[in-house]
Amino acid sequence: MNLEYSLFPGCVSSAREFSCEISARKVFEVLNVELYDVEDFTCCMPACLVHSFDYATGLALTSRNLCVADEFDRDILTLCVSCYGNLWRAKKLMSENGDLRRRVDELLASIGRSYQGKVGIKHSITALYEDIGPKNLKNQVSKPLRGIKAAPFYGCHLIRPREYLFFDDAEFPEKLDELINVTGATSVLHRERTGCCIGCGSFFGEVAEEAALRLSVDILESALEAKADCVVVTCPYCFLQIEMGQLLFKRRTGESYNVPVLNYTDLLGLALGIEPRELGMNIHKIDPSPLLEKIK
Amino acid sequence: MKTEITSISKELLQKSIDAEKLRYCYGCGTCTASCPVAKVIPESFNPRGLLQKIFFDLSKTLAEDELWLCAWCYSCYERCPQGIKTTEIFLLTRNLAVEKGYFPKQPTNLVKQILKSGRTLEVTPARDRKREALGLPKIGETVSEKALREIKIITEKSPTWRVRG
């Protein structure tokens, strides 16, 4: 297997939530997948923030990243579901030949670029599922995580909207559950599995921050109702929000949830026999030791 | 009222979206029932109400904070039985708000951060050293010079970016 991708790490994992990038780099290395760093990528320029100011300028900035990716003959691999959904949204809008496309083409021409949209857009989860495959992954598991109950948290832009994201069903996705079960852990069904962490919305002031805190608590309650040992996320923003939610909740009420949050690649990495420290699990803010004890 | 509806649809349509469909909303509330933000702060955000306000009283709505509370999860977009592209309509309405000079504080900082570094979040030298200590590649305080230059050229053409940058 000679898979290779252009890594699109995204702002949250580059600047804030390092464990996601550490874990993904390690796991793909062990799986013999080459991730290339690309010098000229920028922020994905998320629609919810950047396109809010000026639609065409935002779309040009996002599409610029796709032009950069086209310089190399390999698919993009994002770590963040917002980058994934946002890049796909740009690809979809750029495939419609209207006024908007013409305006964006003009903007891109001003920097000497022209949009082709040749390379594919993957997220670490879609690459693991579609390009490597659950069966292949299962064959490489050396340390099955028996006894661990994991609550999957899919992340909005891995599955919605179906209009241009085709990975899984938007209402009842199953592929992250399947990937969890491949590790020997058991995925549990819970009501917030396709919920939202408000990562994308939390930029806009205190009301949004309050909403994010309340939702984190709701996600944790949902996981605990299903007797999960941990929440498994696909995105550094979800990771950050659900960990931070627990810290803020503790500060406010004195009570702690202490529900470990794991990147999916942490779970897979452990099952592949990688040490927790090599996956960056030592920098998690919610101590995963009780979980790690369980699988020793 | 009728005039405003026409002009709104036209203005949104000019931005290449099928805002025409706004008039197909029959107020079933699937959007609000599906909305994670409305679930936890119903007093501050209600997508069904917001859509109706955009439709019936756009100029007043442009000044409201509620416009900036959609968290972009696409739950309502996915479920709307009339196929109304709610999420995109909220975004286009934000564009109109910005054009009219309504700009919440946080996005202004965001624009500055993007123009300065090419990223939405700052990577301080200390953060970068931490990356290195953890075995990650150093990435510097900004994206590549070339990328930053290209961002500047693209955004210089936008009045909004010029004013806020």
XYZ file of C-alpha atoms in Angstrom:
461
model
C 0.000 0.000 0.000
C 1.555 3.255 -1.096
C -0.846 5.940 -0.038
C 0.168 9.570 0.175
C -1.638 12.810 0.878
C -1.039 16.532 1.163
C -1.645 17.239 4.841
C -4.054 20.104 5.534
C -3.698 20.392 9.314
C -5.986 23.400 9.855
C -5.739 26.233 12.381
C -7.160 24.476 15.423
C -4.687 21.613 15.337
C -1.783 23.850 14.244
C -2.311 26.500 16.866
C -4.321 25.023 19.738
C -5.092 21.341 19.932
C -1.771 19.692 19.195
C -2.742 16.169 20.250
C -4.833 15.673 17.117
C -1.908 16.348 14.785
C 0.548 14.291 16.859
C -1.822 11.348 16.881
C -2.697 11.514 13.175
C 0.939 11.850 12.062
C 1.961 8.861 14.191
C -0.879 6.590 13.116
C -0.450 7.287 9.410
C 3.286 6.731 9.766
C 2.683 3.333 11.349
C 0.213 2.518 8.565
C 2.911 3.404 6.004
C 0.954 6.347 4.670
C 3.004 9.372 3.666
C 1.681 12.795 4.749
C 3.360 15.711 2.973
C 3.438 19.200 4.465
C 2.501 21.843 1.896
C 4.140 25.210 2.322
C 1.556 27.431 0.698
C -1.642 26.256 2.392
C -3.399 28.823 4.585
C -6.397 28.598 6.884
C -9.286 26.920 5.019
C -11.141 30.219 5.472
C -14.318 28.687 6.911
C -17.557 29.834 5.347
C -19.186 30.437 8.732
C -16.544 33.033 9.580
C -14.670 34.250 6.541
C -17.395 33.980 3.892
C -19.673 35.857 6.293
C -17.885 39.093 5.452
C -17.773 38.797 1.702
C -18.957 35.687 -0.082
C -16.853 35.842 -3.244
C -13.642 36.911 -1.493
C -14.107 34.124 1.038
C -14.716 31.561 -1.666
C -11.632 32.743 -3.561
C -9.491 32.366 -0.447
C -10.806 28.850 0.162
C -10.463 27.848 -3.495
C -6.909 29.166 -3.493
C -6.017 26.287 -1.174
C -7.492 23.858 -3.703
C -5.349 25.463 -6.435
C -2.268 24.973 -4.254
C -3.195 21.318 -3.690
C -3.470 20.814 -7.445
C 0.259 21.550 -7.773
C 0.795 18.079 -6.330
C -0.632 14.878 -7.637
C -2.170 13.654 -4.424
C -5.372 14.121 -2.436
C -5.703 16.559 0.420
C -6.031 15.062 3.883
C -7.639 17.272 6.533
C -7.695 16.597 10.264
C -10.566 18.927 11.024
C -14.104 18.299 9.811
C -14.671 22.022 9.314
C -11.759 22.206 6.879
C -13.124 19.095 5.171
C -16.675 20.411 4.787
C -15.507 23.873 3.847
C -13.152 22.677 1.110
C -15.900 20.435 -0.286
C -18.333 23.332 -0.219
C -15.900 25.412 -2.268
C -15.426 22.556 -4.728
C -19.175 22.277 -5.121
C -19.725 26.017 -5.578
C -16.841 26.205 -8.053
C -18.407 23.430 -10.113
C -21.405 25.682 -10.804
C -20.622 27.949 -13.688
C -22.376 31.121 -12.678
C -21.550 34.732 -11.850
C -19.994 33.668 -8.585
C -17.559 31.331 -10.336
C -16.607 34.111 -12.752
C -15.927 36.534 -9.903
C -13.827 33.998 -8.050
C -11.934 33.117 -11.239
C -11.064 36.800 -11.652
C -9.780 37.003 -8.089
C -7.690 33.871 -8.550
C -6.360 35.191 -11.864
C -5.091 38.265 -10.010
C -2.648 35.992 -8.173
C -1.830 34.014 -11.294
C -3.871 30.975 -10.378
C -6.667 29.171 -12.131
C -9.038 26.746 -10.469
C -9.006 23.154 -11.739
C -10.269 21.171 -8.758
C -8.312 18.081 -9.761
C -7.292 16.485 -6.488
C -9.667 14.821 -4.060
C -10.492 16.028 -0.554
C -10.229 13.527 2.269
C -10.469 13.716 6.024
C -8.373 11.355 8.146
C -11.543 9.346 8.862
C -12.647 9.090 5.228
C -9.109 8.119 4.210
C -8.960 5.424 6.873
C -12.363 4.099 5.889
C -12.328 4.442 2.126
C -8.671 4.214 1.157
C -7.369 1.736 3.730
C -10.600 0.103 4.830
C -11.887 -1.348 8.107
C -10.830 -4.879 7.160
C -7.244 -3.862 6.509
C -7.141 -1.887 9.716
C -8.545 -4.796 11.686
C -5.782 -7.039 10.356
C -3.192 -4.658 11.766
C -4.685 -4.425 15.258
C -2.248 -5.973 17.693
C -3.792 -4.833 20.937
C -7.597 -5.023 20.784
C -9.217 -2.551 23.182
C -11.646 -5.041 24.684
C -13.931 -3.721 27.372
C -13.835 -0.097 26.244
C -17.172 1.522 25.503
C -16.733 4.496 23.223
C -19.306 7.161 22.378
C -18.754 8.331 18.796
C -19.151 12.029 18.057
C -19.240 12.307 14.273
C -18.742 16.044 13.832
C -21.100 18.138 11.687
C -19.084 18.542 8.529
C -18.085 14.923 8.206
C -21.699 14.098 7.314
C -23.686 17.262 6.546
C -24.905 18.349 4.101
C -25.418 15.227 1.994
C -25.731 17.568 -0.973
C -21.949 17.536 -1.341
C -20.578 15.353 1.458
C -21.030 11.751 0.488
C -19.089 9.862 3.140
C -21.924 8.611 5.318
C -25.598 9.030 6.085
C -26.402 12.416 7.604
C -29.087 11.176 9.985
C -27.824 7.753 10.961
C -24.160 7.445 10.071
C -22.424 4.182 10.939
C -18.883 4.357 9.636
C -17.225 5.879 12.699
C -18.968 3.210 14.786
C -17.542 0.611 12.440
C -14.057 2.098 12.741
C -14.372 2.129 16.540
C -15.413 -1.528 16.592
C -12.414 -2.432 14.426
C -10.150 -1.477 17.345
C -11.831 -4.022 19.600
C -13.639 -1.300 21.542
C -17.429 -1.181 21.421
C -19.235 1.841 20.052
C -22.324 2.827 22.015
C -25.447 4.380 20.610
C -26.223 7.749 22.182
C -28.528 10.648 21.372
C -25.861 13.260 20.638
C -23.783 11.178 18.219
C -24.495 13.503 15.284
C -24.604 16.624 17.465
C -22.696 19.863 17.214
C -19.920 21.238 19.444
C -20.490 24.887 18.318
C -16.811 25.179 17.475
C -17.651 27.162 14.361
C -20.170 29.354 16.148
C -18.160 30.123 19.247
C -16.225 32.985 17.705
C -19.037 35.418 18.137
C -19.044 36.434 21.754
C -20.245 35.416 25.165
C -23.691 34.156 24.212
C -22.145 31.690 21.797
C -19.579 30.623 24.388
C -22.367 29.943 26.857
C -24.170 27.890 24.216
C -20.993 25.891 23.549
C -20.584 25.121 27.248
C -24.190 23.962 27.576
C -23.845 21.762 24.503
C -20.612 20.183 25.754
C -22.409 19.258 28.952
C -25.234 17.800 26.902
C -22.808 15.714 24.835
C -21.142 14.407 28.020
C -24.517 13.557 29.576
C -25.483 11.767 26.393
C -22.272 9.687 26.468
C -22.698 8.874 30.162
C -26.336 7.846 29.727
C -25.021 5.253 27.272
C -22.408 4.177 29.856
C -19.494 5.187 27.657
C -15.927 5.307 29.024
C -14.897 8.018 26.586
C -16.064 10.267 23.773
C -14.368 9.637 20.415
C -14.141 12.622 18.076
C -13.021 13.105 14.478
C -12.027 16.753 14.736
C -9.684 18.880 16.867
C -12.392 21.499 17.305
C -14.844 18.987 18.778
C -11.969 17.705 20.920
C -11.167 21.174 22.208
C -14.782 22.089 22.896
C -15.660 18.887 24.764
C -12.481 19.009 26.885
C -12.753 22.744 27.564
C -16.440 22.315 28.359
C -15.486 19.958 31.180
C -12.867 22.350 32.570
C -15.252 25.323 32.438
C -18.046 23.309 33.991
C -15.765 22.308 36.854
C -14.693 25.901 37.391
C -18.302 27.017 37.482
C -19.905 24.276 39.572
C -17.036 22.472 41.288
C -18.258 19.214 39.809
C -16.229 17.224 37.305
C -17.249 14.880 34.552
C -13.783 13.468 33.886
C -14.849 11.827 30.659
C -11.735 11.301 28.514
C -11.991 12.682 24.998
C -10.091 10.742 22.336
C -9.257 11.548 18.759
C -10.280 8.543 16.704
C -6.618 8.146 15.758
C -5.795 7.783 19.496
C -8.122 4.821 19.737
C -6.793 3.270 16.544
C -3.197 4.010 17.548
C -3.608 2.249 20.896
C -5.044 -0.769 19.104
C -2.081 -0.741 16.733
C 0.168 -0.992 19.786
C 1.413 2.613 19.788
C 2.305 4.087 23.189
C -0.157 6.727 24.519
C 2.660 9.288 24.803
C 3.553 8.842 21.142
C -0.062 9.690 20.330
C 0.128 12.892 22.367
C -2.278 11.523 24.962
C -0.037 12.887 27.722
C -1.160 16.421 26.802
C -4.879 15.705 27.018
C -6.464 17.966 29.625
C -8.835 15.266 30.792
C -6.574 12.534 32.094
C -7.109 9.340 30.060
C -5.252 7.114 32.597
C -8.346 5.354 33.980
C -9.207 4.361 30.427
C -5.638 3.270 29.705
C -5.629 1.173 32.899
C -8.654 -0.674 31.582
C -6.841 -1.892 28.485
C -3.507 -2.743 30.085
C -43.952 45.028 3.063
C -44.348 43.535 -0.388
C -41.709 45.831 -1.878
C -39.233 44.838 0.764
C -39.796 41.140 0.136
C -39.106 41.634 -3.556
C -35.981 43.657 -2.990
C -34.636 41.240 -0.407
C -35.113 38.260 -2.661
C -33.501 40.171 -5.456
C -30.543 41.195 -3.365
C -30.032 37.676 -2.112
C -30.544 36.253 -5.568
C -27.893 38.540 -6.927
C -25.579 36.713 -4.605
C -26.355 33.553 -6.539
C -28.432 31.641 -4.054
C -31.943 30.356 -4.392
C -33.383 32.714 -1.836
C -36.488 32.534 -3.986
C -37.270 29.470 -1.914
C -37.566 31.588 1.231
C -41.181 32.177 0.297
C -41.791 28.417 0.395
C -41.243 28.359 4.168
C -44.497 27.265 5.779
C -43.175 27.647 9.285
C -43.111 23.971 10.285
C -40.231 24.614 12.687
C -38.157 21.589 11.723
C -35.164 23.944 11.616
C -35.667 25.136 15.175
C -36.395 21.633 16.437
C -33.127 20.425 14.840
C -30.975 23.355 15.923
C -28.322 22.684 18.586
C -28.001 26.380 19.393
C -31.760 26.863 19.803
C -31.740 23.798 22.042
C -29.398 25.365 24.598
C -30.083 29.108 24.220
C -33.681 29.292 22.939
C -33.986 32.806 24.344
C -31.262 34.053 21.987
C -31.539 32.021 18.800
C -34.420 30.610 16.802
C -33.798 29.791 13.131
C -37.466 29.706 12.127
C -37.986 33.109 13.704
C -34.783 34.419 12.173
C -35.805 33.299 8.685
C -39.149 35.037 9.085
C -37.448 38.200 10.313
C -35.073 38.133 7.347
C -38.072 37.809 5.082
C -40.350 40.401 6.674
C -38.073 42.932 8.327
C -34.633 42.614 6.841
C -33.262 46.042 7.681
C -33.938 45.593 11.391
C -32.599 42.043 11.384
C -29.262 43.094 9.923
C -28.400 44.862 13.177
C -29.246 41.917 15.419
C -26.706 39.708 17.169
C -28.921 36.701 16.503
C -27.711 36.722 12.925
C -24.257 35.698 14.151
C -25.331 32.785 16.326
C -25.876 30.111 13.682
C -23.119 27.554 14.409
C -23.025 26.182 10.887
C -23.957 22.591 11.684
C -26.247 22.170 8.643
C -28.863 20.221 10.634
C -31.698 22.487 9.475
C -30.339 22.666 5.932
C -30.337 18.885 5.835
C -33.865 18.511 7.181
C -35.884 21.410 5.754
C -38.844 19.737 3.993
C -38.989 22.650 1.544
C -35.300 22.448 0.670
C -34.570 25.959 1.896
C -30.848 26.513 2.157
C -31.069 28.058 5.598
C -27.370 28.021 6.421
C -26.449 29.753 3.166
C -29.248 32.288 3.578
C -27.957 33.227 7.032
C -24.493 33.632 5.544
C -25.706 35.869 2.722
C -27.689 37.921 5.202
C -24.470 38.387 7.214
C -22.867 39.634 4.008
C -25.625 42.226 3.694
C -25.219 43.205 7.347
C -21.502 43.713 6.854
C -22.146 45.792 3.729
C -24.457 47.989 5.783
C -21.763 48.433 8.419
C -22.964 45.988 11.076
C -19.874 44.107 12.079
C -19.588 42.325 15.421
C -16.320 42.757 17.290
C -14.875 39.257 17.027
C -14.918 38.988 13.216
C -12.964 42.248 13.009
C -10.177 40.686 15.046
C -10.434 37.621 12.861
C -9.900 39.634 9.686
C -6.796 41.242 11.219
C -5.464 37.862 12.328
C -5.948 36.337 8.872
C -4.237 39.249 7.129
C -1.370 39.132 9.602
C -0.756 35.396 9.740
C -2.856 33.584 7.136
C -4.536 31.733 9.984
C -7.617 32.326 12.140
C -5.686 31.485 15.305
C -2.393 32.962 16.379
C 0.751 30.815 16.595
C 2.995 32.700 19.013
C 6.713 31.843 19.154
C 6.004 30.109 22.482
C 3.271 27.967 20.876
C 5.622 27.096 18.064
C 8.361 26.086 20.510
C 5.799 23.896 22.226
C 5.007 22.263 18.880
C 8.679 21.545 18.398
C 9.063 20.144 21.910
C 6.189 17.776 21.167
C 7.868 16.529 18.011
C 5.717 18.509 15.561
C 7.261 20.592 12.773
C 7.675 24.289 13.547
C 5.320 26.360 11.413
C 6.287 29.948 12.209
C 4.116 32.905 13.150
C 2.725 33.180 9.624
C 1.997 30.980 6.634
C 4.505 31.203 3.761
C 5.362 34.650 2.417
C 3.934 33.726 -0.950
C 0.625 32.589 0.558
C 0.371 35.717 2.679
C 1.040 37.909 -0.357
C -1.676 36.123 -2.324
C -4.195 36.574 0.489
C -3.420 40.286 0.500
C -3.909 40.664 -3.243
C -7.266 38.849 -3.148
C -8.607 40.713 -0.119
C -7.447 44.154 -1.278
C -10.196 44.031 -3.870
C -12.891 43.697 -1.235
C -14.166 46.905 0.388
C -15.065 44.982 3.537
C -11.572 43.583 3.945
C -9.977 46.923 3.178
C -11.997 48.678 5.855
C -11.598 46.001 8.519
C -8.069 44.864 7.858
